[in-house]
């Protein structure tokens, strides 16, 4: 079923979903099952699986030169989605990124998803490769999430890259996109960022999942701003708990978001990361309860592999 159909048929009940990362290359599917098995008691209608771009590694050759090799450290998104659907009978949402793909390769992935009867995708641009300053698309690839949404929407209309294909099979993808309550870091200001988000919705995106935030007010204001410019699709809050003191600086650096003073002060008082985890869980429960009360369609938890912590939070909220 499509993600948006779950929202439509929820009858006011708050849904829960989880996001998981493929294991590092060499790992097995069991690690994903070990993580998801305990979370299934919360009956998530869908599970997101992230996509990871290749990284460049420099390997020394026997001659003493350095050879640049591209390695995808966490492959397997599509296979993991198929496996999740098969094992649990829930839907899986593969993330699709522009980076590292030509449009033709993206089309092939979409065809695979269509044949697997996977009805949902989260369309993203992706970030620059590690050690690269700026995102650059593959030659012949999509340069932005907007272009990716347009490509998916074309396939939904039976239009393929090869214009010789007539009466092409129409896919029926439900398309999610990313939204940033605290602005995407590259956007010159919030207004323009929102206009770009609206362009993705106008191009056929059906719902938005937000970047994580720790201050609910940012999410509520974001919804207001979206609604004001005519973005009326469901906006799913993406959240995660703080679990380590070091995250006070690593999360803002990586995700370009602010930490509310009350949370920062509480974490600063902690003597160790066990105490930080307790603060983080308590904060995330309070955040979740308020989001529930104010009518969020679904709470989307970034699990980051920490199933015990996420379970404690969801147990307290649902
Ligand atoms: P876009 O919508 O293309 O926007 C990127 C930037 O370009 C923004 O600043 C936007 O304002 C600007 N922009 C858009 N259109 C235009 C235009 N026409 N002209 C000028 N500027 C424009 N990354 C991964 O690699 N794998 C994942 O699985 C993954 N999952 C994610 C899930 C969620 C819920 C979120 C919020 C992010 C995820 N990301 C993931 C990170 C994401 O790829 C990065 O945040 C990336 O930098 C931007 O992606 P986007 O889809 O928002 O890009």
Short mmCIF file of C-alpha atoms and ligand atoms in Angstrom, two decimals:
data_model
loop_
_atom_site.label_atom_id
_atom_site.label_comp_id
_atom_site.label_asym_id
_atom_site.label_seq_id
_atom_site.Cartn_x
_atom_site.Cartn_y
_atom_site.Cartn_z
CA UNK A 1 0.00 0.00 0.00
CA UNK A 2 1.11 3.58 -0.51
CA UNK A 3 2.44 5.56 2.45
CA UNK A 4 -0.17 8.27 1.87
CA UNK A 5 -2.94 5.64 1.92
CA UNK A 6 -1.81 4.63 5.40
CA UNK A 7 -2.19 8.26 6.46
CA UNK A 8 -5.64 8.46 4.85
CA UNK A 9 -6.88 5.32 6.58
CA UNK A 10 -5.33 6.00 9.99
CA UNK A 11 -8.60 7.48 11.33
CA UNK A 12 -6.74 9.83 13.63
CA UNK A 13 -4.48 7.12 15.00
CA UNK A 14 -0.84 8.17 15.16
CA UNK A 15 1.33 5.94 12.98
CA UNK A 16 4.93 5.04 13.64
CA UNK A 17 7.71 4.29 11.17
CA UNK A 18 11.40 3.52 11.43
CA UNK A 19 14.41 4.22 9.28
CA UNK A 20 17.22 1.69 9.05
CA UNK A 21 20.62 1.70 7.37
CA UNK A 22 21.90 -1.21 5.27
CA UNK A 23 24.70 -3.06 7.07
CA UNK A 24 28.28 -2.35 6.07
CA UNK A 25 29.36 -4.46 3.08
CA UNK A 26 30.15 -7.97 4.34
CA UNK A 27 27.31 -7.86 6.88
CA UNK A 28 24.19 -9.99 6.58
CA UNK A 29 20.43 -9.48 6.52
CA UNK A 30 20.17 -10.98 10.03
CA UNK A 31 21.50 -7.73 11.54
CA UNK A 32 18.53 -5.89 10.03
CA UNK A 33 16.10 -8.55 11.26
CA UNK A 34 17.63 -8.42 14.75
CA UNK A 35 16.94 -4.71 14.78
CA UNK A 36 13.46 -4.84 13.30
CA UNK A 37 12.09 -7.93 15.08
CA UNK A 38 11.57 -6.10 18.40
CA UNK A 39 10.21 -2.98 16.65
CA UNK A 40 7.48 -4.94 14.87
CA UNK A 41 5.40 -5.07 18.06
CA UNK A 42 4.67 -1.36 17.43
CA UNK A 43 3.09 -2.27 14.07
CA UNK A 44 4.85 0.18 11.77
CA UNK A 45 3.04 0.21 8.42
CA UNK A 46 6.28 0.97 6.62
CA UNK A 47 10.04 0.93 7.15
CA UNK A 48 12.48 3.23 5.36
CA UNK A 49 15.83 1.95 4.15
CA UNK A 50 18.51 4.56 3.42
CA UNK A 51 20.71 4.67 0.34
CA UNK A 52 24.43 5.33 0.55
CA UNK A 53 26.57 6.86 -2.10
CA UNK A 54 29.91 5.39 -3.07
CA UNK A 55 33.03 6.84 -1.47
CA UNK A 56 36.44 7.30 -2.99
CA UNK A 57 39.26 5.46 -1.30
CA UNK A 58 42.93 5.86 -2.15
CA UNK A 59 44.81 2.55 -2.17
CA UNK A 60 48.58 2.32 -2.39
CA UNK A 61 49.76 0.19 -5.31
CA UNK A 62 52.88 -2.06 -5.10
CA UNK A 63 54.67 0.63 -7.17
CA UNK A 64 54.02 3.18 -4.45
CA UNK A 65 51.36 5.13 -6.36
CA UNK A 66 47.89 5.86 -5.07
CA UNK A 67 44.91 4.49 -6.95
CA UNK A 68 41.46 6.04 -6.58
CA UNK A 69 38.73 3.42 -6.11
CA UNK A 70 35.02 4.01 -5.69
CA UNK A 71 33.46 1.79 -3.01
CA UNK A 72 29.87 1.68 -1.83
CA UNK A 73 30.16 0.74 1.82
CA UNK A 74 26.47 0.09 2.47
CA UNK A 75 24.95 -1.44 -0.65
CA UNK A 76 21.74 -3.44 -0.81
CA UNK A 77 18.87 -0.99 -0.25
CA UNK A 78 16.51 -2.57 -2.79
CA UNK A 79 17.25 -6.14 -1.69
CA UNK A 80 16.75 -5.22 1.97
CA UNK A 81 13.39 -3.63 1.14
CA UNK A 82 12.24 -6.78 -0.68
CA UNK A 83 13.41 -8.89 2.25
CA UNK A 84 11.58 -6.72 4.82
CA UNK A 85 8.33 -6.94 2.85
CA UNK A 86 8.71 -10.69 2.54
CA UNK A 87 9.47 -11.32 6.23
CA UNK A 88 7.13 -8.91 7.97
CA UNK A 89 4.38 -8.19 5.44
CA UNK A 90 4.85 -4.45 5.96
CA UNK A 91 5.79 -1.94 3.28
CA UNK A 92 9.35 -0.81 2.78
CA UNK A 93 10.40 2.55 1.41
CA UNK A 94 13.73 2.57 -0.39
CA UNK A 95 15.53 5.90 -0.44
CA UNK A 96 16.71 6.83 -3.92
CA UNK A 97 19.50 9.34 -4.42
CA UNK A 98 20.66 11.27 -7.47
CA UNK A 99 24.38 11.12 -6.62
CA UNK A 100 26.30 8.36 -8.37
CA UNK A 101 23.52 7.45 -10.81
CA UNK A 102 22.86 8.34 -14.41
CA UNK A 103 19.17 8.85 -15.22
CA UNK A 104 19.31 5.61 -17.15
CA UNK A 105 20.59 3.69 -14.10
CA UNK A 106 17.90 5.33 -11.99
CA UNK A 107 15.30 4.20 -14.51
CA UNK A 108 16.56 0.62 -14.22
CA UNK A 109 16.27 0.75 -10.41
CA UNK A 110 12.73 2.11 -10.72
CA UNK A 111 11.87 -0.74 -13.09
CA UNK A 112 13.21 -3.25 -10.55
CA UNK A 113 11.14 -1.63 -7.78
CA UNK A 114 8.07 -1.69 -9.99
CA UNK A 115 8.53 -5.38 -10.75
CA UNK A 116 8.97 -6.05 -7.02
CA UNK A 117 5.65 -4.25 -6.45
CA UNK A 118 7.37 -1.74 -4.17
CA UNK A 119 5.00 1.19 -4.27
CA UNK A 120 6.92 3.83 -2.31
CA UNK A 121 10.18 5.71 -2.72
CA UNK A 122 11.82 8.63 -0.91
CA UNK A 123 13.43 10.82 -3.58
CA UNK A 124 16.58 12.62 -2.47
CA UNK A 125 19.50 14.39 -4.01
CA UNK A 126 22.11 12.99 -1.63
CA UNK A 127 25.17 14.82 -0.36
CA UNK A 128 28.58 15.45 -1.80
CA UNK A 129 30.99 12.54 -1.58
CA UNK A 130 33.19 12.48 1.51
CA UNK A 131 36.08 14.91 0.99
CA UNK A 132 34.24 16.71 -1.83
CA UNK A 133 33.10 20.23 -1.11
CA UNK A 134 30.09 20.36 -3.35
CA UNK A 135 27.48 17.90 -4.61
CA UNK A 136 28.03 17.08 -8.24
CA UNK A 137 25.75 14.78 -10.22
CA UNK A 138 26.96 11.95 -12.37
CA UNK A 139 27.25 13.02 -16.04
CA UNK A 140 23.76 12.32 -17.38
CA UNK A 141 22.38 12.04 -13.85
CA UNK A 142 19.73 13.99 -11.95
CA UNK A 143 21.17 17.14 -10.40
CA UNK A 144 18.48 17.65 -7.77
CA UNK A 145 15.70 15.84 -5.99
CA UNK A 146 13.28 17.87 -8.13
CA UNK A 147 14.67 16.23 -11.28
CA UNK A 148 14.41 12.81 -9.65
CA UNK A 149 10.78 13.44 -8.69
CA UNK A 150 10.12 14.52 -12.28
CA UNK A 151 11.70 11.32 -13.58
CA UNK A 152 9.60 9.14 -11.25
CA UNK A 153 6.48 11.06 -12.14
CA UNK A 154 7.21 10.56 -15.85
CA UNK A 155 7.42 6.82 -15.31
CA UNK A 156 4.13 6.99 -13.41
CA UNK A 157 2.73 8.32 -16.69
CA UNK A 158 4.35 5.57 -18.74
CA UNK A 159 7.05 7.90 -20.11
CA UNK A 160 10.54 6.36 -20.25
CA UNK A 161 13.87 7.93 -21.21
CA UNK A 162 13.77 6.10 -24.54
CA UNK A 163 11.23 8.09 -26.50
CA UNK A 164 10.71 5.11 -28.82
CA UNK A 165 8.80 3.38 -26.01
CA UNK A 166 5.12 3.95 -26.61
CA UNK A 167 2.38 2.77 -24.26
CA UNK A 168 5.05 2.10 -21.62
CA UNK A 169 3.95 0.40 -18.42
CA UNK A 170 2.78 3.06 -15.95
CA UNK A 171 4.33 2.70 -12.52
CA UNK A 172 2.34 3.94 -9.55
CA UNK A 173 4.96 5.18 -7.11
CA UNK A 174 4.04 7.19 -4.05
CA UNK A 175 6.89 9.68 -3.75
CA UNK A 176 8.22 11.13 -0.52
CA UNK A 177 10.76 13.95 -0.31
CA UNK A 178 12.93 15.57 2.35
CA UNK A 179 11.97 18.81 4.11
CA UNK A 180 14.03 20.98 6.44
CA UNK A 181 12.30 22.77 9.35
CA UNK A 182 15.61 24.56 10.01
CA UNK A 183 16.45 25.11 6.30
CA UNK A 184 18.70 23.03 4.08
CA UNK A 185 22.27 24.17 4.60
CA UNK A 186 22.84 25.21 1.00
CA UNK A 187 19.70 27.31 0.63
CA UNK A 188 20.31 31.07 0.90
CA UNK A 189 17.21 31.48 3.07
CA UNK A 190 14.14 29.64 4.33
CA UNK A 191 11.79 31.27 1.82
CA UNK A 192 13.76 30.01 -1.17
CA UNK A 193 14.22 26.57 0.40
CA UNK A 194 10.44 26.36 0.82
CA UNK A 195 9.89 27.41 -2.78
CA UNK A 196 12.22 24.61 -3.93
CA UNK A 197 10.31 22.17 -1.71
CA UNK A 198 7.05 23.38 -3.23
CA UNK A 199 8.52 22.77 -6.71
CA UNK A 200 9.07 19.11 -5.71
CA UNK A 201 5.48 18.83 -4.49
CA UNK A 202 4.16 20.51 -7.63
CA UNK A 203 6.21 18.01 -9.66
CA UNK A 204 4.35 15.12 -8.03
CA UNK A 205 5.78 14.43 -4.55
CA UNK A 206 3.07 13.10 -2.25
CA UNK A 207 4.49 13.64 1.23
CA UNK A 208 7.44 15.12 3.11
CA UNK A 209 9.66 13.63 5.81
CA UNK A 210 11.59 16.18 7.81
CA UNK A 211 15.17 16.37 8.81
CA UNK A 212 15.54 15.66 12.52
CA UNK A 213 14.83 18.47 14.96
CA UNK A 214 14.91 18.72 18.74
CA UNK A 215 12.64 21.73 19.10
CA UNK A 216 9.05 20.95 18.12
CA UNK A 217 8.32 24.62 17.61
CA UNK A 218 10.51 24.46 14.49
CA UNK A 219 8.29 21.72 13.08
CA UNK A 220 5.04 23.54 13.88
CA UNK A 221 6.36 26.75 12.30
CA UNK A 222 7.55 24.77 9.29
CA UNK A 223 4.07 23.34 8.73
CA UNK A 224 2.58 26.85 8.92
CA UNK A 225 5.11 28.20 6.43
CA UNK A 226 4.51 25.26 4.06
CA UNK A 227 0.74 25.67 4.26
CA UNK A 228 1.02 29.42 3.61
CA UNK A 229 2.73 28.85 0.27
CA UNK A 230 0.37 26.06 -0.76
CA UNK A 231 2.25 22.93 0.33
CA UNK A 232 -0.57 20.79 1.63
CA UNK A 233 0.85 17.27 1.55
CA UNK A 234 1.40 15.34 4.82
CA UNK A 235 4.58 16.41 6.64
CA UNK A 236 6.03 13.60 8.74
CA UNK A 237 8.34 14.64 11.58
CA UNK A 238 11.64 12.75 11.63
CA UNK A 239 13.13 12.51 15.12
CA UNK A 240 15.85 10.76 17.07
CA UNK A 241 17.09 10.83 20.66
CA UNK A 242 20.44 12.21 21.77
CA UNK A 243 22.52 9.40 23.27
CA UNK A 244 26.03 10.84 23.62
CA UNK A 245 27.47 14.12 24.82
CA UNK A 246 29.62 14.37 21.70
CA UNK A 247 26.42 14.66 19.64
CA UNK A 248 25.94 18.19 20.99
CA UNK A 249 28.49 19.21 18.40
CA UNK A 250 28.47 16.37 15.88
CA UNK A 251 24.73 16.60 15.08
CA UNK A 252 24.72 20.36 14.38
CA UNK A 253 27.89 19.91 12.30
CA UNK A 254 26.45 17.05 10.26
CA UNK A 255 22.81 18.07 10.00
CA UNK A 256 22.91 21.87 10.37
CA UNK A 257 20.31 22.01 13.11
CA UNK A 258 20.06 23.85 16.43
CA UNK A 259 19.81 22.32 19.88
CA UNK A 260 17.41 23.97 22.32
CA UNK A 261 19.09 25.46 25.43
CA UNK A 262 17.11 23.33 27.91
CA UNK A 263 18.32 20.15 26.22
CA UNK A 264 21.91 21.37 25.95
CA UNK A 265 21.96 22.45 29.63
CA UNK A 266 20.55 19.10 30.77
CA UNK A 267 23.13 17.19 28.74
CA UNK A 268 25.99 19.39 29.95
CA UNK A 269 25.15 18.42 33.54
CA UNK A 270 25.48 14.69 32.76
CA UNK A 271 28.52 12.90 34.13
CA UNK A 272 28.61 10.21 31.45
CA UNK A 273 26.84 8.98 28.32
CA UNK A 274 24.53 6.68 30.31
CA UNK A 275 23.10 9.79 31.90
CA UNK A 276 22.97 11.56 28.52
CA UNK A 277 20.95 8.67 27.12
CA UNK A 278 18.38 9.02 29.90
CA UNK A 279 18.06 12.74 29.19
CA UNK A 280 17.84 12.07 25.45
CA UNK A 281 15.12 9.44 25.89
CA UNK A 282 13.10 11.68 28.19
CA UNK A 283 13.40 14.59 25.73
CA UNK A 284 12.41 12.45 22.76
CA UNK A 285 9.39 11.03 24.63
CA UNK A 286 8.23 14.56 25.48
CA UNK A 287 8.76 15.63 21.86
CA UNK A 288 6.85 12.60 20.58
CA UNK A 289 3.94 13.13 22.97
CA UNK A 290 3.54 16.75 21.94
CA UNK A 291 3.73 15.86 18.23
CA UNK A 292 1.09 13.20 18.83
CA UNK A 293 -1.15 15.64 20.69
CA UNK A 294 -0.86 18.23 17.92
CA UNK A 295 -1.87 15.73 15.22
CA UNK A 296 1.31 14.68 13.38
CA UNK A 297 0.34 11.98 10.83
CA UNK A 298 3.16 9.64 11.81
CA UNK A 299 6.33 9.74 13.89
CA UNK A 300 9.35 8.68 11.90
CA UNK A 301 12.23 7.54 14.09
CA UNK A 302 15.81 7.54 12.88
CA UNK A 303 16.92 4.35 14.61
CA UNK A 304 20.69 4.65 13.95
CA UNK A 305 20.89 0.98 14.94
CA UNK A 306 19.90 1.65 18.57
CA UNK A 307 16.78 -0.44 18.84
CA UNK A 308 16.62 -0.57 22.65
CA UNK A 309 16.52 3.20 22.99
CA UNK A 310 13.93 3.61 20.24
CA UNK A 311 11.77 0.84 21.75
CA UNK A 312 11.74 2.59 25.15
CA UNK A 313 10.57 5.81 23.52
CA UNK A 314 7.88 4.26 21.35
CA UNK A 315 6.59 2.17 24.26
CA UNK A 316 6.08 5.34 26.29
CA UNK A 317 4.29 7.16 23.46
CA UNK A 318 2.00 4.58 21.86
P1 LIG B 1 17.20 18.96 -3.00
O1 LIG B 1 15.72 19.02 -2.84
O2 LIG B 1 17.71 18.78 -4.40
O3 LIG B 1 17.79 20.30 -2.39
C1 LIG B 1 19.19 20.47 -2.22
C2 LIG B 1 19.52 21.96 -2.13
O4 LIG B 1 19.31 22.57 -3.39
C3 LIG B 1 18.64 22.73 -1.13
O5 LIG B 1 19.42 23.72 -0.54
C4 LIG B 1 17.59 23.37 -2.00
O6 LIG B 1 17.08 24.53 -1.39
C5 LIG B 1 18.40 23.66 -3.25
N1 LIG B 1 17.63 23.69 -4.49
C6 LIG B 1 16.60 22.89 -4.83
N2 LIG B 1 16.16 23.22 -6.07
C7 LIG B 1 16.94 24.23 -6.49
C8 LIG B 1 16.98 25.03 -7.68
N3 LIG B 1 16.10 24.83 -8.67
N4 LIG B 1 17.94 25.98 -7.78
C9 LIG B 1 18.82 26.19 -6.79
N5 LIG B 1 18.81 25.48 -5.62
C10 LIG B 1 17.88 24.53 -5.50
N6 LIG B 1 21.03 11.21 2.01
C11 LIG B 1 21.52 10.06 1.49
O7 LIG B 1 22.58 10.08 0.87
N7 LIG B 1 20.84 8.88 1.63
C12 LIG B 1 19.65 8.80 2.28
O8 LIG B 1 19.07 7.72 2.39
C13 LIG B 1 19.10 10.00 2.84
N8 LIG B 1 17.92 10.00 3.49
C14 LIG B 1 17.38 11.17 3.95
C15 LIG B 1 16.11 11.16 4.55
C16 LIG B 1 15.54 12.33 5.04
C17 LIG B 1 14.17 12.31 5.66
C18 LIG B 1 16.27 13.57 4.95
C19 LIG B 1 15.70 14.84 5.50
C20 LIG B 1 17.54 13.59 4.34
C21 LIG B 1 18.10 12.40 3.83
N9 LIG B 1 19.34 12.39 3.20
C22 LIG B 1 19.85 11.22 2.68
C23 LIG B 1 20.14 13.62 3.11
C24 LIG B 1 19.89 14.42 1.81
O9 LIG B 1 20.32 13.67 0.71
C25 LIG B 1 20.67 15.74 1.95
O10 LIG B 1 20.10 16.55 2.92
C26 LIG B 1 20.93 16.50 0.65
O11 LIG B 1 21.91 17.51 0.93
C27 LIG B 1 19.74 17.22 0.08
O12 LIG B 1 18.82 16.36 -0.40
P2 LIG B 1 17.38 16.88 -0.92
O13 LIG B 1 16.67 15.72 -1.46
O14 LIG B 1 16.73 17.71 0.12
O15 LIG B 1 17.89 17.84 -2.14
#
